[in-house]
Short mmCIF file of C-alpha atoms and ligand atoms in Angstrom, two decimals:
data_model
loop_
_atom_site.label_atom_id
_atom_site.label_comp_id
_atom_site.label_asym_id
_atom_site.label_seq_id
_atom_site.Cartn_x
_atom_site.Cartn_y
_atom_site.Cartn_z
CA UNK A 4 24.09 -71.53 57.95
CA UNK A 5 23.29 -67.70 59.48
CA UNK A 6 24.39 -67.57 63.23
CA UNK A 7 20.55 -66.57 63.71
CA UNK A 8 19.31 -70.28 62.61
CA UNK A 9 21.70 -71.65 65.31
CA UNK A 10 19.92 -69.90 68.14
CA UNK A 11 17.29 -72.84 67.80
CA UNK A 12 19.40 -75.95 67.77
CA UNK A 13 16.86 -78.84 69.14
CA UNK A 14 13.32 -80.35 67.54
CA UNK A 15 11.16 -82.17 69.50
CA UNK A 16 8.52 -84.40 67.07
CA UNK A 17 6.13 -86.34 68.64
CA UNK A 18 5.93 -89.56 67.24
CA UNK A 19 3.61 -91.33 69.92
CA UNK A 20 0.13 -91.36 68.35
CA UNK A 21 -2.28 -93.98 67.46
CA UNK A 22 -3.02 -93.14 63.86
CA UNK A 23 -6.64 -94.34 64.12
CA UNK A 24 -7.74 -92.96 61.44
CA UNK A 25 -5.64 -94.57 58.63
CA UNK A 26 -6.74 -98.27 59.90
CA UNK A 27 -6.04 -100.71 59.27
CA UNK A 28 -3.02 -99.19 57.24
CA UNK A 29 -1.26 -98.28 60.64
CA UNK A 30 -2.35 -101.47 62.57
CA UNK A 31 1.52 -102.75 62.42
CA UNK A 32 2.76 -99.42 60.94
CA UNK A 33 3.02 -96.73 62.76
CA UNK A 34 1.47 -93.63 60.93
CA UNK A 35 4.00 -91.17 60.24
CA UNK A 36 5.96 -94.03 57.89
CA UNK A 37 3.43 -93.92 55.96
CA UNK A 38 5.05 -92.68 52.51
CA UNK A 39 4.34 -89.39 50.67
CA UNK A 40 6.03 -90.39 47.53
CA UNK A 41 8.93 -92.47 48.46
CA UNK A 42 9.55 -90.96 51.79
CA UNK A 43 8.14 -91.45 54.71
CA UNK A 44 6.06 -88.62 56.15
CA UNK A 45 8.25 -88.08 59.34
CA UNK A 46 11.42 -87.91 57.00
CA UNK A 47 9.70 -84.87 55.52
CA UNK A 48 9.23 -82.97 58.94
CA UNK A 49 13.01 -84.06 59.68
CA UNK A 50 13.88 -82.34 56.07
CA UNK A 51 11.99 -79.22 57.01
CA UNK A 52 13.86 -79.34 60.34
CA UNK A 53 17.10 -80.03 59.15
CA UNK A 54 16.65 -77.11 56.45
CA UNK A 55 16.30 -74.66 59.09
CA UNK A 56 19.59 -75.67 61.04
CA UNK A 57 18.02 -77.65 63.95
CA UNK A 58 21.02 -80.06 65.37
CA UNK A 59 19.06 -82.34 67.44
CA UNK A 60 16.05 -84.53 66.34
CA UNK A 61 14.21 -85.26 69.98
CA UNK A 62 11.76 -88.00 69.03
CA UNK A 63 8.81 -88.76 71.34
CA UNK A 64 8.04 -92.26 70.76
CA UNK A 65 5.26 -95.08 71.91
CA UNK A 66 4.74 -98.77 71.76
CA UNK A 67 5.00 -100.21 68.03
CA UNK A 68 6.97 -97.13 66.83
CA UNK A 69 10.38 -98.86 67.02
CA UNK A 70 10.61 -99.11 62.97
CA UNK A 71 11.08 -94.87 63.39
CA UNK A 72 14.29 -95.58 65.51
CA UNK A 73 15.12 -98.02 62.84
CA UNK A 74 14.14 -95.14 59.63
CA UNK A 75 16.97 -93.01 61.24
CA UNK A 76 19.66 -95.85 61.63
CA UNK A 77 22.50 -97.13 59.30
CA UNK A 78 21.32 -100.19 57.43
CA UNK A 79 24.52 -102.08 57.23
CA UNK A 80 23.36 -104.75 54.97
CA UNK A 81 21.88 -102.78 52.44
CA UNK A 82 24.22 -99.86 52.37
CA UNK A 83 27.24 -102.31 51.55
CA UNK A 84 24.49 -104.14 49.10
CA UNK A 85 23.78 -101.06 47.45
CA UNK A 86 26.87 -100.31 47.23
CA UNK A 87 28.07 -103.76 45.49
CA UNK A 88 25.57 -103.30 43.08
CA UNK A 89 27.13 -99.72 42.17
CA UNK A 90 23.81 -97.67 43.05
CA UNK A 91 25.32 -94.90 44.02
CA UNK A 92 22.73 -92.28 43.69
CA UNK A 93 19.90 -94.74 46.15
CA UNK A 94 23.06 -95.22 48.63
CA UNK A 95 23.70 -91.41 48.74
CA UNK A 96 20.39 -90.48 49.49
CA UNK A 97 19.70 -93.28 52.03
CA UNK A 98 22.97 -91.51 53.83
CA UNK A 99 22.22 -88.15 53.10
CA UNK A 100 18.83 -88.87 55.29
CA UNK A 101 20.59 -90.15 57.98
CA UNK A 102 20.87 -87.94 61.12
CA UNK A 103 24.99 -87.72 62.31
CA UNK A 104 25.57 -89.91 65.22
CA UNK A 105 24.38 -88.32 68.53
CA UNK A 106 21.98 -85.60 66.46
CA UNK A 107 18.57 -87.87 67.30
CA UNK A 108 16.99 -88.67 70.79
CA UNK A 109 14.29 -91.39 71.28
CA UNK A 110 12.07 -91.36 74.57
CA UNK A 111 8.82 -92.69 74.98
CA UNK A 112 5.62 -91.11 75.81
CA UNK A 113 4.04 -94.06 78.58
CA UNK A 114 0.52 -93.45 77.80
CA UNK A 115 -1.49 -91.51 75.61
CA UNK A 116 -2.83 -88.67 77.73
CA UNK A 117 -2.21 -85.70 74.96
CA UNK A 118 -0.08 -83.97 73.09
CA UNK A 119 1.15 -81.54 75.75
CA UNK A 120 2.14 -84.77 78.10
CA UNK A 121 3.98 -85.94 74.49
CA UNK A 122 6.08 -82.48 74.81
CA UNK A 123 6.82 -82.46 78.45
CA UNK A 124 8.32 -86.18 77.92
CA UNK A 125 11.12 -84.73 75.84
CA UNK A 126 11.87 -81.82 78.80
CA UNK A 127 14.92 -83.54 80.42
CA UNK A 128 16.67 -84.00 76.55
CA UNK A 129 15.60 -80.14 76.06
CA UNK A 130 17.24 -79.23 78.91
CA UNK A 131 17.19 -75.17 79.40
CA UNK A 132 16.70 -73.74 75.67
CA UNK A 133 14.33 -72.61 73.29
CA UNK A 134 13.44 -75.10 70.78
CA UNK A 135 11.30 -75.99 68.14
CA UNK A 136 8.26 -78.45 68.15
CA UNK A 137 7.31 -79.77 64.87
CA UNK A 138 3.65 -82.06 64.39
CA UNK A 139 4.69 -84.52 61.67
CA UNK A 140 0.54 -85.08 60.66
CA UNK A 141 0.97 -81.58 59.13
CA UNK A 142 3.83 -81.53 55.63
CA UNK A 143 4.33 -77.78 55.26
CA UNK A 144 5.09 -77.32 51.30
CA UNK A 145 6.74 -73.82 50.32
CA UNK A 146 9.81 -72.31 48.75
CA UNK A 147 11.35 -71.69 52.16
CA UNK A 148 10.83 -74.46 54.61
CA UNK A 149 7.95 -72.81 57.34
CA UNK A 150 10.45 -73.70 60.24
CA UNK A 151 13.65 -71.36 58.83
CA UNK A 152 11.46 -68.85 58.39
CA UNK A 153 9.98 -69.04 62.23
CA UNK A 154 13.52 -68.84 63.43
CA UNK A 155 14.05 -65.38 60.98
CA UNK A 156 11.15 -64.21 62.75
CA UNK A 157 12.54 -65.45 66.43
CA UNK A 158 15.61 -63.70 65.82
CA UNK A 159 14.51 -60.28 65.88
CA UNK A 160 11.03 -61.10 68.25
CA UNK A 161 12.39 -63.75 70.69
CA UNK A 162 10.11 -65.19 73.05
CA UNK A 163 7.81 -67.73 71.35
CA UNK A 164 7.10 -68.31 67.65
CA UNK A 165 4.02 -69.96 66.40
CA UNK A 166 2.84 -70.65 62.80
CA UNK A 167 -0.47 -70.04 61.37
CA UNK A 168 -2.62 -70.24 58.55
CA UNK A 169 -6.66 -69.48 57.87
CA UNK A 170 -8.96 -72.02 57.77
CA UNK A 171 -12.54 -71.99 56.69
CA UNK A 172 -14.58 -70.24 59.53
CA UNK A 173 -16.65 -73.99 59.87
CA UNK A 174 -13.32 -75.63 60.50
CA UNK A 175 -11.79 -73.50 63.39
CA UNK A 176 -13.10 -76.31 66.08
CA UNK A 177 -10.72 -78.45 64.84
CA UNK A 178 -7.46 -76.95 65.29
CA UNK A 179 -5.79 -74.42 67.98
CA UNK A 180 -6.97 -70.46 67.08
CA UNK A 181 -5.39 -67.82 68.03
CA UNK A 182 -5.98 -63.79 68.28
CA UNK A 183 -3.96 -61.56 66.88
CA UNK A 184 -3.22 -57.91 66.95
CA UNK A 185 -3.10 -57.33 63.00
CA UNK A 186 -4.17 -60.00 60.95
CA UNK A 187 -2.62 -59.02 57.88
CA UNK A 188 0.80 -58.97 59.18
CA UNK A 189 3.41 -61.41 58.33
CA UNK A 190 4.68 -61.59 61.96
CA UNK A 191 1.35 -60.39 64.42
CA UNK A 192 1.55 -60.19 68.36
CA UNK A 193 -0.64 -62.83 69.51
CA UNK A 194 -3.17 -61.60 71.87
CA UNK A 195 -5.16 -65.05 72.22
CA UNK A 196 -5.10 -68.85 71.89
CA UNK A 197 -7.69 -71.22 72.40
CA UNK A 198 -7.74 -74.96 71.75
CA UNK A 199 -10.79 -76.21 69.41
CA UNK A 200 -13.32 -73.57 70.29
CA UNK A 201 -16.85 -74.61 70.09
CA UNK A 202 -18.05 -73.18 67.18
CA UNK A 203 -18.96 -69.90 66.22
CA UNK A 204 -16.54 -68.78 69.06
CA UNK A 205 -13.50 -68.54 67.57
CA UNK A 206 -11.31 -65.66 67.91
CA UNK A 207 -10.31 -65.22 64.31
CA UNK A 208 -9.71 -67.95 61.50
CA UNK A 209 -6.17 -68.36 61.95
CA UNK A 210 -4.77 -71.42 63.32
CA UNK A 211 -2.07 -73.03 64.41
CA UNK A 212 -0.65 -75.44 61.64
CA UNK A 213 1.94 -77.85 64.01
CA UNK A 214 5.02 -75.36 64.04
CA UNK A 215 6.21 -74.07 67.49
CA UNK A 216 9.42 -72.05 69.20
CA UNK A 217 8.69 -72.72 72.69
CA UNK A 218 10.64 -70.97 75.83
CA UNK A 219 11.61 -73.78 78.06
CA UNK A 220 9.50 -73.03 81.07
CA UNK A 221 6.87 -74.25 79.06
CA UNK A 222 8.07 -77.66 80.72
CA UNK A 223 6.92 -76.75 84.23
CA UNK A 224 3.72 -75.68 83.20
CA UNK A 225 3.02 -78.61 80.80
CA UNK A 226 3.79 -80.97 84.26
CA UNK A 227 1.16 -79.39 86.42
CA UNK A 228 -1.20 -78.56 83.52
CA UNK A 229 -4.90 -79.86 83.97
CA UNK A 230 -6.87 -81.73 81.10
CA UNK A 231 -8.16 -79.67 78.92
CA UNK A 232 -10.34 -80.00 75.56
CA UNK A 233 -11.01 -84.07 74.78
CA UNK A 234 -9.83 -84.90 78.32
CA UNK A 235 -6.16 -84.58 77.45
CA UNK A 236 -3.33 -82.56 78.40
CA UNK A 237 -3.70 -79.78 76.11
CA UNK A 238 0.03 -78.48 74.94
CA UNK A 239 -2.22 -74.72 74.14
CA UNK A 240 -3.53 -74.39 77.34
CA UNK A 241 0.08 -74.31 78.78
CA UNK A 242 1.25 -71.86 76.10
CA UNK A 243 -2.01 -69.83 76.84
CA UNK A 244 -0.37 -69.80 80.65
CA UNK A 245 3.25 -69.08 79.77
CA UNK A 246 1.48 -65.72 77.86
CA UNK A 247 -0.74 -64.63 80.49
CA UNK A 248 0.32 -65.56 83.77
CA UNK A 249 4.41 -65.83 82.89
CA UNK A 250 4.11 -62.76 80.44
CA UNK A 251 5.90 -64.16 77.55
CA UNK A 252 5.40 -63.17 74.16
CA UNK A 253 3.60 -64.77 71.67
CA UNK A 254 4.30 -63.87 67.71
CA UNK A 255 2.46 -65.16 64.94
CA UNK A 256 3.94 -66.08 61.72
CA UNK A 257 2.05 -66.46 58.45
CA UNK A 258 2.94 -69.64 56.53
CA UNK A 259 1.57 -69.02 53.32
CA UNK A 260 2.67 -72.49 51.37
CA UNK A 261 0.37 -75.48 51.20
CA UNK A 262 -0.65 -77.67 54.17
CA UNK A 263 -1.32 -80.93 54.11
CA UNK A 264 -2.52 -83.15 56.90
CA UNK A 265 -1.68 -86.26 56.64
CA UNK A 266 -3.62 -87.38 59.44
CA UNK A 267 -6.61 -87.21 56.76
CA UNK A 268 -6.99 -89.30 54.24
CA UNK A 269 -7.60 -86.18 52.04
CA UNK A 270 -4.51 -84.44 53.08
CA UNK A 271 -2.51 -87.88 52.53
CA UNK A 272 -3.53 -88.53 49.09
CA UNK A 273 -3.40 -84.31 48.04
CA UNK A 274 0.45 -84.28 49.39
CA UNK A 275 1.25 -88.02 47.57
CA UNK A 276 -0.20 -85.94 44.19
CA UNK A 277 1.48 -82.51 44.98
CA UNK A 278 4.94 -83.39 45.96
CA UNK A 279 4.89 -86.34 42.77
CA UNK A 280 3.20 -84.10 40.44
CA UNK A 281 6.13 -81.50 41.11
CA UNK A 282 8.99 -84.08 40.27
CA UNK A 283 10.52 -84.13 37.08
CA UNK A 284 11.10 -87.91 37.06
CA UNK A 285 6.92 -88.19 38.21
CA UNK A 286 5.36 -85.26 37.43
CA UNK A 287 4.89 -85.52 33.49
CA UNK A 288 3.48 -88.98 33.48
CA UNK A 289 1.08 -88.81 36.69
CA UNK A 290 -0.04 -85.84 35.25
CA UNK A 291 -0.95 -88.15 32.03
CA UNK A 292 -2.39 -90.39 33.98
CA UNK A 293 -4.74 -88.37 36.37
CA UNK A 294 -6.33 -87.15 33.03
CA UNK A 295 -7.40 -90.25 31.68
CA UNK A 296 -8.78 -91.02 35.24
CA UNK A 297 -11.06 -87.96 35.72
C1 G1P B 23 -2.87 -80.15 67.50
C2 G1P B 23 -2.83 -78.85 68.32
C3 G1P B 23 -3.64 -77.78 67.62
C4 G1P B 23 -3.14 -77.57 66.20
C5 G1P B 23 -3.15 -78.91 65.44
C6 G1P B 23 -2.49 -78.76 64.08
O1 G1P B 23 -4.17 -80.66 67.51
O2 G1P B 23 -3.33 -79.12 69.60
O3 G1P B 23 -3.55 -76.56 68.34
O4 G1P B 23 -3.95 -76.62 65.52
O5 G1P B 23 -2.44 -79.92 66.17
O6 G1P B 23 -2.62 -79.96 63.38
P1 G1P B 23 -4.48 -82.19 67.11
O7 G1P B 23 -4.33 -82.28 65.63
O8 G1P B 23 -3.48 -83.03 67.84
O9 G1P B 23 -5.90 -82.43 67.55
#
């Protein structure tokens, strides 16, 4: 591991919401267990994370999300099961999931007022460091994972990282946009942001696909922050204020993998086919059998 991934060493992933959309699938499961593959959709984001050096899984939990506690704990019984039975390769990568004792954090988000009220609830594990924020809806799929090569970028920019990616121009409404100085560039000085701009306002077709370096003293400004768009506590407007008012810099990094959002059923089903379809042990017969079903 480079001594530049270790200048990020925490993750927060907020783990709180409802997962409306995907009922009544999530009506006694919470969302991001729902499996791409065979693994869970928050084990991906934790993959990603882990990939890029981060030390310290913060997870921002809610009512019925215990089973995610559960995903990232020893299972006695069926580790010594497994291990009776001599299946060594499902008990290596059960433990090869597993996050060291100490590296993850559980605290709950009280009510659902947002997602920049689900960051600030993770502020006193932060503590006084830059760290990454990672939305488990969206599975970033490249060669390198999108989070290592943030922290590249944060190691010769500092201040705070965001990843981006263009959208169709009738979709910016949807997501956080943001303005950049060149929009060709890999790494672009952000000179805007804007949560879900009415349309046709938009300040460019990029946005932000769920990846984040954030300065700490985002915390204070995510406590006093107002709601904003959909009446809740808007994590962008707070990074809009730690730009303009604190002066800290913004830098946009291009993620140019896929993105899937798996808080659509679209994006769920398209990153179940991608990552099988890429598998040697899948990909060969799913392929087969996609054929005979178109
Ligand atoms: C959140 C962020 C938004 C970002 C999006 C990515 O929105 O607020 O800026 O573009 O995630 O998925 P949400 O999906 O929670 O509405």
């Amino acid at each position: 591991m480079s001594a530049a991934k270790k200048l990020i060493r925490k993750a927060v992933l907020p783990v709180a919401g409802l997962g409306t959309r995907f009922l009544p699938a999530t009506k006694a499961i919470p969302k991001e267990m729902l499996t791409v593959v065979d693994k869970p959709v928050i084990q991906h984001v934790v993959d990603e994370a882990r990939a890029a050096g981060i030390e310290h899984f913060i997870f921002v939990t809610g009512r019925n999300k215990g089973v995610i506690e559960d995903h990232f704990d020893t299972q006695f019984e069926l580790e010594r099961t497994l291990a009776q039975r001599g299946k060594t390769r499902e008990l290596e990568a059960l433990i090869r999931d597993l996050p060291s004792p100490g590296q993850a954090s559980f605290t709950r988000q009280q009510a659902p007022m947002g997602l920049g009220h689900a960051v600030w609830c993770a502020r006193n594990i932060v503590g006084e460091e830059p760290f990454a924020l990672l939305l488990p809806d969206m599975l970033h799929h490249g060669k390198i994972p999108c989070l290592a090569t943030m922290i590249d970028a944060y190691a010769e920019k500092r201040g705070n990282i965001v990843s981006v990616s263009a959208v169709p121009d009738d979709q910016t409404h949807q997501y956080g946009i943001v303005g950049v100085e060149d929009a060709s560039a890999a790494v672009a000085p952000i000179t805007k942001m804007v949560e879900k701009p009415p349309r046709g306002t938009a300040p460019s077709n990029l946005h932000i696909t769920g990846r984040y370096i954030l300065q700490p003293e985002i915390f204070e400004l995510l406590g006093e922050q107002e709601q904003g768009a959909g009446g809740e506590i808007q994590l962008t407007d707070s990074m809009i204020r730690l730009m303009h008012d604190l002066k800290q810099p913004f830098h946009a990094v291009r993620f140019d993998g896929e993105l899937y959002d798996c808080g659509s059923k679209i994006g769920f089903l398209m990153a179940n086919f991608a990552y099988a379809l890429e598998r040697s042990d899948l990909g060969p017969q799913l392929k087969a059998e996609i054929k005979k079903l178109l």
